[in-house]
């Protein structure tokens, strides 16, 4: 999320605000959560200094990142891969020990990019392509969910490393997007392919060296039939493994990673900022307006209607 820190400004500062939040009224074991499971409500929140615990800070949310892993926090399943629930408030009080990074609003980078290329999607793409994928010139890279928040960045990073990059997407419009705007060498609409093995044979006659896994299922099964010796498969988007750090080494190497454990190794954030400023990397961000759009925006992640990164603008930056 992107937030502004609330500060007391003299005696006229507002001490109690109305905070809107989505309340999880019931777990959704299957399918996409809807307003049958999520309820929008307003609650008062005190911002007075004596209401904020020591080592905490009050913040006002400006933008919220909407990501597929949120689905796992609404299933009611605690199977060892569980993320604790959290509230989506307009204002909230959080421990100052959590990962809070100050950004420069005058840096010339749109604020939503800090939830996209410079946020978790960009970091996941960097880990998958550069750290685990070990991309190098001439490598054949395959990116599933190529038009999604991670895929759009991953493909561009792979191209910058000199790879030949092919993507799979869920529509013809997305195929055009990744080729025309993100520089993919080619892409295909998996909904039109009746035989994934045949499709991969067509697009990868010399085999696959890197596969950024964002979907799982039949696509992964097909990829395993086309990987080259010593190929690397960074597992990013198999939702059931988002909270698990697993490294299974064989030929090829299937490499899972847990984002919170690896954020401290992101040494290339400044490089990513440079790519953005130099237009070497671009992104597509879908911005929904208002906290009331959360259920709709979450649902869009699991349909072919979503392009790029999904963000909610909760409050206008001042």
Short mmCIF file of C-alpha atoms in Angstrom, two decimals:
data_model
loop_
_atom_site.label_atom_id
_atom_site.label_comp_id
_atom_site.label_asym_id
_atom_site.label_seq_id
_atom_site.Cartn_x
_atom_site.Cartn_y
_atom_site.Cartn_z
CA UNK A 1 0.00 0.00 0.00
CA UNK A 2 1.00 3.66 -0.38
CA UNK A 3 0.11 5.85 2.55
CA UNK A 4 0.62 9.27 4.04
CA UNK A 5 1.73 9.59 7.65
CA UNK A 6 -0.78 11.46 9.81
CA UNK A 7 0.72 14.26 11.88
CA UNK A 8 -0.82 16.48 14.53
CA UNK A 9 -1.01 20.09 13.33
CA UNK A 10 -1.92 22.23 16.30
CA UNK A 11 -5.07 22.19 18.39
CA UNK A 12 -7.45 21.94 15.43
CA UNK A 13 -6.21 18.51 14.30
CA UNK A 14 -8.98 15.94 13.87
CA UNK A 15 -8.70 13.28 16.58
CA UNK A 16 -11.46 10.94 15.42
CA UNK A 17 -12.06 9.99 11.80
CA UNK A 18 -14.53 7.77 10.02
CA UNK A 19 -12.60 4.84 8.64
CA UNK A 20 -14.10 2.56 6.00
CA UNK A 21 -13.10 -1.07 5.99
CA UNK A 22 -14.04 -4.33 4.35
CA UNK A 23 -15.17 -6.82 6.96
CA UNK A 24 -14.81 -10.52 6.21
CA UNK A 25 -18.29 -11.70 7.11
CA UNK A 26 -17.77 -15.26 5.94
CA UNK A 27 -15.03 -17.42 4.48
CA UNK A 28 -15.11 -18.37 0.81
CA UNK A 29 -13.72 -21.89 0.62
CA UNK A 30 -14.15 -21.99 -3.16
CA UNK A 31 -14.61 -19.49 -5.95
CA UNK A 32 -13.97 -15.76 -5.87
CA UNK A 33 -15.10 -13.89 -2.73
CA UNK A 34 -18.06 -11.59 -3.34
CA UNK A 35 -20.16 -9.21 -1.31
CA UNK A 36 -21.74 -12.34 0.19
CA UNK A 37 -18.45 -12.76 2.03
CA UNK A 38 -17.24 -9.17 2.27
CA UNK A 39 -19.13 -6.28 3.86
CA UNK A 40 -18.15 -2.61 3.67
CA UNK A 41 -18.62 -0.75 6.93
CA UNK A 42 -17.58 2.49 8.63
CA UNK A 43 -15.98 2.61 12.05
CA UNK A 44 -14.59 5.49 14.12
CA UNK A 45 -10.83 5.55 14.59
CA UNK A 46 -9.09 7.77 17.13
CA UNK A 47 -5.93 9.49 15.96
CA UNK A 48 -5.19 11.19 19.28
CA UNK A 49 -1.66 10.64 20.49
CA UNK A 50 -2.77 8.76 23.58
CA UNK A 51 -4.67 6.30 21.38
CA UNK A 52 -1.64 5.32 19.32
CA UNK A 53 0.55 2.71 21.07
CA UNK A 54 4.26 3.23 21.48
CA UNK A 55 6.34 2.29 18.43
CA UNK A 56 3.29 2.65 16.15
CA UNK A 57 2.38 5.17 13.49
CA UNK A 58 -0.97 6.34 12.12
CA UNK A 59 -1.21 6.41 8.34
CA UNK A 60 -3.82 7.37 5.77
CA UNK A 61 -4.03 5.05 2.81
CA UNK A 62 -3.73 6.59 -0.64
CA UNK A 63 -3.40 3.49 -2.83
CA UNK A 64 -3.96 -0.20 -2.13
CA UNK A 65 -2.36 -3.01 -4.10
CA UNK A 66 -4.78 -5.78 -5.10
CA UNK A 67 -2.99 -9.09 -5.62
CA UNK A 68 -4.04 -12.72 -6.16
CA UNK A 69 -2.51 -13.90 -2.88
CA UNK A 70 -5.23 -11.99 -1.02
CA UNK A 71 -7.57 -14.81 -2.03
CA UNK A 72 -5.71 -17.18 0.28
CA UNK A 73 -6.50 -14.93 3.25
CA UNK A 74 -10.23 -15.39 2.80
CA UNK A 75 -10.54 -19.16 2.53
CA UNK A 76 -10.63 -20.07 6.21
CA UNK A 77 -7.96 -22.66 5.56
CA UNK A 78 -4.99 -22.75 7.91
CA UNK A 79 -2.89 -25.41 6.25
CA UNK A 80 0.55 -24.07 7.03
CA UNK A 81 0.46 -21.68 4.06
CA UNK A 82 -1.80 -19.20 5.78
CA UNK A 83 -1.49 -15.41 5.77
CA UNK A 84 -3.20 -13.72 8.75
CA UNK A 85 -6.15 -11.50 7.93
CA UNK A 86 -5.82 -7.72 7.88
CA UNK A 87 -8.20 -4.79 7.63
CA UNK A 88 -8.36 -2.47 4.64
CA UNK A 89 -8.92 0.88 6.36
CA UNK A 90 -8.72 4.41 5.07
CA UNK A 91 -6.75 5.18 8.19
CA UNK A 92 -4.89 2.57 10.21
CA UNK A 93 -2.37 2.28 12.99
CA UNK A 94 0.54 -0.03 12.27
CA UNK A 95 3.76 -0.96 14.11
CA UNK A 96 6.67 1.20 13.04
CA UNK A 97 8.70 -2.01 12.73
CA UNK A 98 6.81 -3.13 9.61
CA UNK A 99 8.36 -2.49 6.22
CA UNK A 100 7.66 1.21 5.67
CA UNK A 101 9.72 2.91 3.00
CA UNK A 102 9.67 6.62 2.43
CA UNK A 103 9.31 7.60 -1.22
CA UNK A 104 10.06 10.86 -2.94
CA UNK A 105 6.88 12.25 -4.56
CA UNK A 106 9.08 14.56 -6.63
CA UNK A 107 11.10 11.72 -8.19
CA UNK A 108 9.11 11.85 -11.41
CA UNK A 109 7.61 8.39 -10.92
CA UNK A 110 3.81 8.03 -10.63
CA UNK A 111 2.84 6.84 -7.17
CA UNK A 112 1.04 3.67 -8.38
CA UNK A 113 4.34 2.44 -9.85
CA UNK A 114 5.54 1.90 -6.28
CA UNK A 115 2.91 -0.86 -6.08
CA UNK A 116 3.80 -2.18 -9.53
CA UNK A 117 7.31 -2.13 -11.00
CA UNK A 118 8.78 -0.83 -7.74
CA UNK A 119 6.51 -2.95 -5.53
CA UNK A 120 5.95 -6.64 -4.93
CA UNK A 121 5.20 -7.47 -8.61
CA UNK A 122 8.44 -5.87 -9.78
CA UNK A 123 10.38 -7.54 -7.00
CA UNK A 124 8.87 -10.95 -7.78
CA UNK A 125 9.76 -10.48 -11.45
CA UNK A 126 13.33 -9.52 -10.57
CA UNK A 127 13.80 -12.52 -8.27
CA UNK A 128 12.28 -14.86 -10.83
CA UNK A 129 14.23 -13.64 -13.85
CA UNK A 130 17.53 -12.40 -12.50
CA UNK A 131 18.14 -14.17 -9.19
CA UNK A 132 16.60 -17.61 -9.65
CA UNK A 133 16.19 -17.67 -13.41
CA UNK A 134 19.77 -16.51 -13.98
CA UNK A 135 18.74 -14.94 -17.30
CA UNK A 136 21.52 -14.43 -19.82
CA UNK A 137 21.80 -13.56 -23.51
CA UNK A 138 20.36 -16.23 -25.76
CA UNK A 139 18.22 -17.92 -23.11
CA UNK A 140 14.72 -19.00 -24.15
CA UNK A 141 12.34 -17.60 -21.55
CA UNK A 142 8.65 -18.46 -21.21
CA UNK A 143 6.39 -16.27 -19.04
CA UNK A 144 2.88 -17.42 -18.15
CA UNK A 145 0.25 -14.80 -17.24
CA UNK A 146 2.42 -12.49 -19.34
CA UNK A 147 -0.01 -9.54 -19.20
CA UNK A 148 -0.36 -9.65 -15.40
CA UNK A 149 1.35 -7.51 -12.80
CA UNK A 150 4.40 -9.78 -12.51
CA UNK A 151 4.49 -11.10 -16.07
CA UNK A 152 4.60 -7.72 -17.77
CA UNK A 153 7.72 -6.75 -15.78
CA UNK A 154 9.36 -10.18 -15.99
CA UNK A 155 9.22 -10.28 -19.78
CA UNK A 156 10.81 -6.86 -20.09
CA UNK A 157 13.58 -7.72 -17.62
CA UNK A 158 14.31 -10.89 -19.59
CA UNK A 159 14.52 -8.89 -22.82
CA UNK A 160 16.93 -6.44 -21.18
CA UNK A 161 19.09 -9.48 -20.30
CA UNK A 162 19.15 -10.54 -23.95
CA UNK A 163 16.67 -13.42 -23.74
CA UNK A 164 14.21 -14.55 -26.38
CA UNK A 165 10.88 -14.11 -24.59
CA UNK A 166 7.55 -15.79 -25.28
CA UNK A 167 4.42 -15.27 -23.18
CA UNK A 168 1.03 -16.90 -22.70
CA UNK A 169 -2.08 -14.84 -21.98
CA UNK A 170 -5.84 -15.30 -21.82
CA UNK A 171 -6.96 -13.20 -24.80
CA UNK A 172 -5.89 -11.92 -28.21
CA UNK A 173 -5.90 -8.36 -26.86
CA UNK A 174 -3.36 -9.36 -24.23
CA UNK A 175 -1.22 -11.06 -26.85
CA UNK A 176 -1.08 -7.75 -28.74
CA UNK A 177 -0.34 -5.88 -25.51
CA UNK A 178 2.70 -7.92 -24.49
CA UNK A 179 4.12 -7.86 -28.02
CA UNK A 180 3.47 -4.21 -28.84
CA UNK A 181 3.95 -2.52 -25.46
CA UNK A 182 6.16 -4.88 -23.44
CA UNK A 183 8.44 -6.07 -26.23
CA UNK A 184 7.78 -9.81 -26.09
CA UNK A 185 9.15 -11.66 -29.12
CA UNK A 186 5.89 -13.57 -29.40
CA UNK A 187 2.92 -14.74 -27.36
CA UNK A 188 -0.13 -16.98 -27.62
CA UNK A 189 -3.67 -17.07 -26.27
CA UNK A 190 -3.89 -20.23 -24.16
CA UNK A 191 -7.68 -20.24 -24.47
CA UNK A 192 -7.30 -20.89 -28.19
CA UNK A 193 -4.74 -23.67 -27.79
CA UNK A 194 -6.21 -27.15 -27.50
CA UNK A 195 -2.80 -28.78 -27.12
CA UNK A 196 -0.24 -27.00 -24.94
CA UNK A 197 2.48 -29.47 -25.94
CA UNK A 198 1.99 -28.63 -29.60
CA UNK A 199 1.99 -24.89 -28.85
CA UNK A 200 5.24 -25.09 -26.90
CA UNK A 201 6.85 -27.18 -29.63
CA UNK A 202 5.94 -24.41 -32.08
CA UNK A 203 7.21 -21.50 -29.99
CA UNK A 204 10.21 -23.28 -28.45
CA UNK A 205 11.76 -25.56 -31.08
CA UNK A 206 15.02 -25.35 -29.14
CA UNK A 207 13.47 -25.91 -25.73
CA UNK A 208 12.85 -23.70 -22.68
CA UNK A 209 15.67 -22.43 -20.45
CA UNK A 210 13.60 -20.31 -18.03
CA UNK A 211 9.93 -20.67 -17.19
CA UNK A 212 8.41 -18.13 -14.81
CA UNK A 213 5.53 -20.10 -13.31
CA UNK A 214 2.46 -17.99 -12.63
CA UNK A 215 -0.40 -20.41 -13.20
CA UNK A 216 0.38 -24.08 -12.49
CA UNK A 217 -1.88 -26.88 -13.68
CA UNK A 218 -1.77 -28.18 -17.25
CA UNK A 219 0.56 -25.44 -18.47
CA UNK A 220 3.24 -26.48 -15.98
CA UNK A 221 2.76 -30.13 -16.92
CA UNK A 222 3.31 -29.25 -20.59
CA UNK A 223 6.34 -27.06 -19.86
CA UNK A 224 8.09 -29.94 -18.11
CA UNK A 225 8.05 -31.80 -21.42
CA UNK A 226 9.95 -28.99 -23.16
CA UNK A 227 12.57 -27.76 -20.73
CA UNK A 228 16.24 -28.01 -21.58
CA UNK A 229 18.85 -29.62 -19.32
CA UNK A 230 19.55 -27.35 -16.34
CA UNK A 231 16.46 -25.23 -17.05
CA UNK A 232 15.19 -23.16 -14.16
CA UNK A 233 11.54 -22.75 -13.14
CA UNK A 234 10.99 -19.96 -10.58
CA UNK A 235 7.59 -20.61 -9.00
CA UNK A 236 5.89 -17.26 -8.49
CA UNK A 237 2.18 -17.62 -9.13
CA UNK A 238 1.02 -20.96 -7.76
CA UNK A 239 -1.15 -19.38 -5.11
CA UNK A 240 -1.17 -22.36 -2.75
CA UNK A 241 2.61 -21.93 -2.33
CA UNK A 242 2.80 -18.18 -1.82
CA UNK A 243 3.69 -18.51 1.84
CA UNK A 244 6.14 -21.36 1.42
CA UNK A 245 9.85 -21.24 0.78
CA UNK A 246 10.68 -24.44 -1.05
CA UNK A 247 13.66 -25.23 -3.23
CA UNK A 248 13.42 -28.52 -5.09
CA UNK A 249 16.60 -29.15 -7.03
CA UNK A 250 16.58 -31.56 -9.91
CA UNK A 251 16.99 -31.30 -13.65
CA UNK A 252 15.26 -28.94 -14.30
CA UNK A 253 15.29 -26.86 -11.09
CA UNK A 254 11.91 -25.90 -9.63
CA UNK A 255 12.49 -22.93 -7.36
CA UNK A 256 9.85 -21.55 -5.03
CA UNK A 257 10.38 -18.33 -3.12
CA UNK A 258 8.66 -16.45 -0.33
CA UNK A 259 8.61 -12.74 -1.03
CA UNK A 260 8.79 -11.39 2.57
CA UNK A 261 11.91 -13.48 3.21
CA UNK A 262 13.71 -12.05 0.19
CA UNK A 263 12.74 -8.37 0.09
CA UNK A 264 15.97 -7.41 1.83
CA UNK A 265 18.02 -8.74 -1.09
CA UNK A 266 16.42 -6.42 -3.67
CA UNK A 267 19.60 -4.59 -4.56
CA UNK A 268 18.35 -3.46 -7.95
CA UNK A 269 15.48 -1.16 -6.94
CA UNK A 270 17.43 1.89 -8.06
CA UNK A 271 18.11 0.13 -11.35
CA UNK A 272 14.37 -0.46 -11.80
CA UNK A 273 13.72 3.22 -11.12
CA UNK A 274 16.24 4.03 -13.81
CA UNK A 275 14.54 1.69 -16.27
CA UNK A 276 11.24 3.46 -15.63
CA UNK A 277 12.68 6.94 -16.03
CA UNK A 278 14.48 5.90 -19.23
CA UNK A 279 11.33 4.17 -20.57
CA UNK A 280 13.19 0.87 -20.81
CA UNK A 281 10.38 -0.71 -18.80
CA UNK A 282 6.73 0.26 -18.98
CA UNK A 283 3.68 -0.97 -17.13
CA UNK A 284 -0.06 -0.99 -17.42
CA UNK A 285 -1.97 -0.19 -14.24
CA UNK A 286 -5.71 -0.49 -13.77
CA UNK A 287 -6.81 1.97 -11.09
CA UNK A 288 -10.16 1.47 -9.39
CA UNK A 289 -11.64 4.43 -7.54
CA UNK A 290 -12.59 4.22 -3.88
CA UNK A 291 -12.41 1.55 -1.20
CA UNK A 292 -15.92 0.42 -2.20
CA UNK A 293 -14.43 -1.10 -5.38
CA UNK A 294 -12.33 -3.69 -3.56
CA UNK A 295 -14.61 -6.69 -4.19
CA UNK A 296 -14.88 -5.83 -7.89
CA UNK A 297 -11.15 -5.27 -8.28
CA UNK A 298 -10.32 -8.54 -6.52
CA UNK A 299 -12.69 -10.45 -8.78
CA UNK A 300 -11.04 -8.98 -11.87
CA UNK A 301 -7.81 -10.80 -11.03
CA UNK A 302 -9.43 -14.15 -11.67
CA UNK A 303 -10.99 -13.30 -15.01
CA UNK A 304 -9.61 -12.49 -18.43
CA UNK A 305 -10.79 -8.89 -18.00
CA UNK A 306 -7.71 -7.87 -16.04
CA UNK A 307 -4.76 -6.20 -17.76
CA UNK A 308 -1.57 -5.44 -15.83
CA UNK A 309 -1.45 -4.38 -12.19
CA UNK A 310 -4.62 -3.71 -10.21
CA UNK A 311 -4.60 -0.80 -7.74
CA UNK A 312 -7.29 1.01 -5.75
CA UNK A 313 -6.99 4.76 -5.22
CA UNK A 314 -8.52 5.28 -1.79
CA UNK A 315 -7.67 8.94 -1.27
CA UNK A 316 -6.26 11.60 -3.58
CA UNK A 317 -2.61 12.47 -2.80
CA UNK A 318 -2.25 15.97 -1.40
#
